[in-house]
Amino acid sequence: MKKELLIASALVGSVGLAGVAEAA
């Protein structure tokens, strides 16, 4: 369960970083 949460948070974080990079 914890691994799935970590993977999900990592995916959300990567998507957020990509959005910030495009906005910058």
PDB file of N, CA and C in Angstrom:
ATOM      1  N   MET A   1       0.839  -1.203   0.000  1.00  0.00           N
ATOM      2  CA  MET A   1       0.000   0.000   0.000  1.00  0.00           C
ATOM      3  C   MET A   1       0.875   1.254   0.000  1.00  0.00           C
ATOM      4  N   LYS A   2       1.852   1.280   0.872  1.00  0.00           N
ATOM      5  CA  LYS A   2       2.714   2.465   0.964  1.00  0.00           C
ATOM      6  C   LYS A   2       3.454   2.697  -0.350  1.00  0.00           C
ATOM      7  N   LYS A   3       3.883   1.607  -0.985  1.00  0.00           N
ATOM      8  CA  LYS A   3       4.614   1.746  -2.256  1.00  0.00           C
ATOM      9  C   LYS A   3       3.712   2.399  -3.300  1.00  0.00           C
ATOM     10  N   GLU A   4       2.440   1.992  -3.326  1.00  0.00           N
ATOM     11  CA  GLU A   4       1.512   2.569  -4.308  1.00  0.00           C
ATOM     12  C   GLU A   4       1.342   4.059  -4.055  1.00  0.00           C
ATOM     13  N   LEU A   5       1.265   4.445  -2.780  1.00  0.00           N
ATOM     14  CA  LEU A   5       1.108   5.867  -2.455  1.00  0.00           C
ATOM     15  C   LEU A   5       2.343   6.635  -2.888  1.00  0.00           C
ATOM     16  N   LEU A   6       3.519   6.055  -2.664  1.00  0.00           N
ATOM     17  CA  LEU A   6       4.764   6.733  -3.053  1.00  0.00           C
ATOM     18  C   LEU A   6       4.821   6.904  -4.566  1.00  0.00           C
ATOM     19  N   ILE A   7       4.427   5.865  -5.286  1.00  0.00           N
ATOM     20  CA  ILE A   7       4.441   5.939  -6.761  1.00  0.00           C
ATOM     21  C   ILE A   7       3.454   7.009  -7.229  1.00  0.00           C
ATOM     22  N   ALA A   8       2.274   7.027  -6.622  1.00  0.00           N
ATOM     23  CA  ALA A   8       1.260   8.005  -7.016  1.00  0.00           C
ATOM     24  C   ALA A   8       1.762   9.420  -6.748  1.00  0.00           C
ATOM     25  N   SER A   9       2.361   9.636  -5.583  1.00  0.00           N
ATOM     26  CA  SER A   9       2.872  10.968  -5.243  1.00  0.00           C
ATOM     27  C   SER A   9       4.009  11.351  -6.182  1.00  0.00           C
ATOM     28  N   ALA A  10       4.828  10.382  -6.561  1.00  0.00           N
ATOM     29  CA  ALA A  10       5.945  10.653  -7.478  1.00  0.00           C
ATOM     30  C   ALA A  10       5.402  11.074  -8.840  1.00  0.00           C
ATOM     31  N   LEU A  11       4.355  10.380  -9.311  1.00  0.00           N
ATOM     32  CA  LEU A  11       3.765  10.729 -10.615  1.00  0.00           C
ATOM     33  C   LEU A  11       3.180  12.137 -10.557  1.00  0.00           C
ATOM     34  N   VAL A  12       2.456  12.440  -9.486  1.00  0.00           N
ATOM     35  CA  VAL A  12       1.860  13.773  -9.348  1.00  0.00           C
ATOM     36  C   VAL A  12       2.960  14.826  -9.286  1.00  0.00           C
ATOM     37  N   GLY A  13       4.035  14.533  -8.556  1.00  0.00           N
ATOM     38  CA  GLY A  13       5.143  15.485  -8.435  1.00  0.00           C
ATOM     39  C   GLY A  13       5.813  15.718  -9.776  1.00  0.00           C
ATOM     40  N   SER A  14       6.020  14.647 -10.541  1.00  0.00           N
ATOM     41  CA  SER A  14       6.666  14.783 -11.857  1.00  0.00           C
ATOM     42  C   SER A  14       5.788  15.620 -12.779  1.00  0.00           C
ATOM     43  N   VAL A  15       4.480  15.382 -12.727  1.00  0.00           N
ATOM     44  CA  VAL A  15       3.552  16.146 -13.577  1.00  0.00           C
ATOM     45  C   VAL A  15       3.576  17.612 -13.162  1.00  0.00           C
ATOM     46  N   GLY A  16       3.610  17.870 -11.856  1.00  0.00           N
ATOM     47  CA  GLY A  16       3.645  19.250 -11.359  1.00  0.00           C
ATOM     48  C   GLY A  16       4.919  19.946 -11.806  1.00  0.00           C
ATOM     49  N   LEU A  17       6.050  19.253 -11.706  1.00  0.00           N
ATOM     50  CA  LEU A  17       7.326  19.849 -12.121  1.00  0.00           C
ATOM     51  C   LEU A  17       7.301  20.147 -13.614  1.00  0.00           C
ATOM     52  N   ALA A  18       6.723  19.244 -14.400  1.00  0.00           N
ATOM     53  CA  ALA A  18       6.645  19.444 -15.853  1.00  0.00           C
ATOM     54  C   ALA A  18       5.806  20.687 -16.146  1.00  0.00           C
ATOM     55  N   GLY A  19       4.708  20.851 -15.429  1.00  0.00           N
ATOM     56  CA  GLY A  19       3.852  22.026 -15.630  1.00  0.00           C
ATOM     57  C   GLY A  19       4.601  23.299 -15.289  1.00  0.00           C
ATOM     58  N   VAL A  20       5.357  23.287 -14.212  1.00  0.00           N
ATOM     59  CA  VAL A  20       6.114  24.472 -13.803  1.00  0.00           C
ATOM     60  C   VAL A  20       7.186  24.784 -14.843  1.00  0.00           C
ATOM     61  N   ALA A  21       7.830  23.740 -15.364  1.00  0.00           N
ATOM     62  CA  ALA A  21       8.892  23.937 -16.361  1.00  0.00           C
ATOM     63  C   ALA A  21       8.300  24.571 -17.619  1.00  0.00           C
ATOM     64  N   GLU A  22       7.116  24.103 -18.030  1.00  0.00           N
ATOM     65  CA  GLU A  22       6.493  24.662 -19.234  1.00  0.00           C
ATOM     66  C   GLU A  22       6.053  26.099 -18.986  1.00  0.00           C
ATOM     67  N   ALA A  23       5.573  26.380 -17.772  1.00  0.00           N
ATOM     68  CA  ALA A  23       5.100  27.733 -17.454  1.00  0.00           C
ATOM     69  C   ALA A  23       6.280  28.700 -17.370  1.00  0.00           C
ATOM     70  N   ALA A  24       7.438  28.216 -16.924  1.00  0.00           N
ATOM     71  CA  ALA A  24       8.593  29.094 -16.737  1.00  0.00           C
ATOM     72  C   ALA A  24       9.099  29.635 -18.071  1.00  0.00           C
TER      73      ALA A  24
END
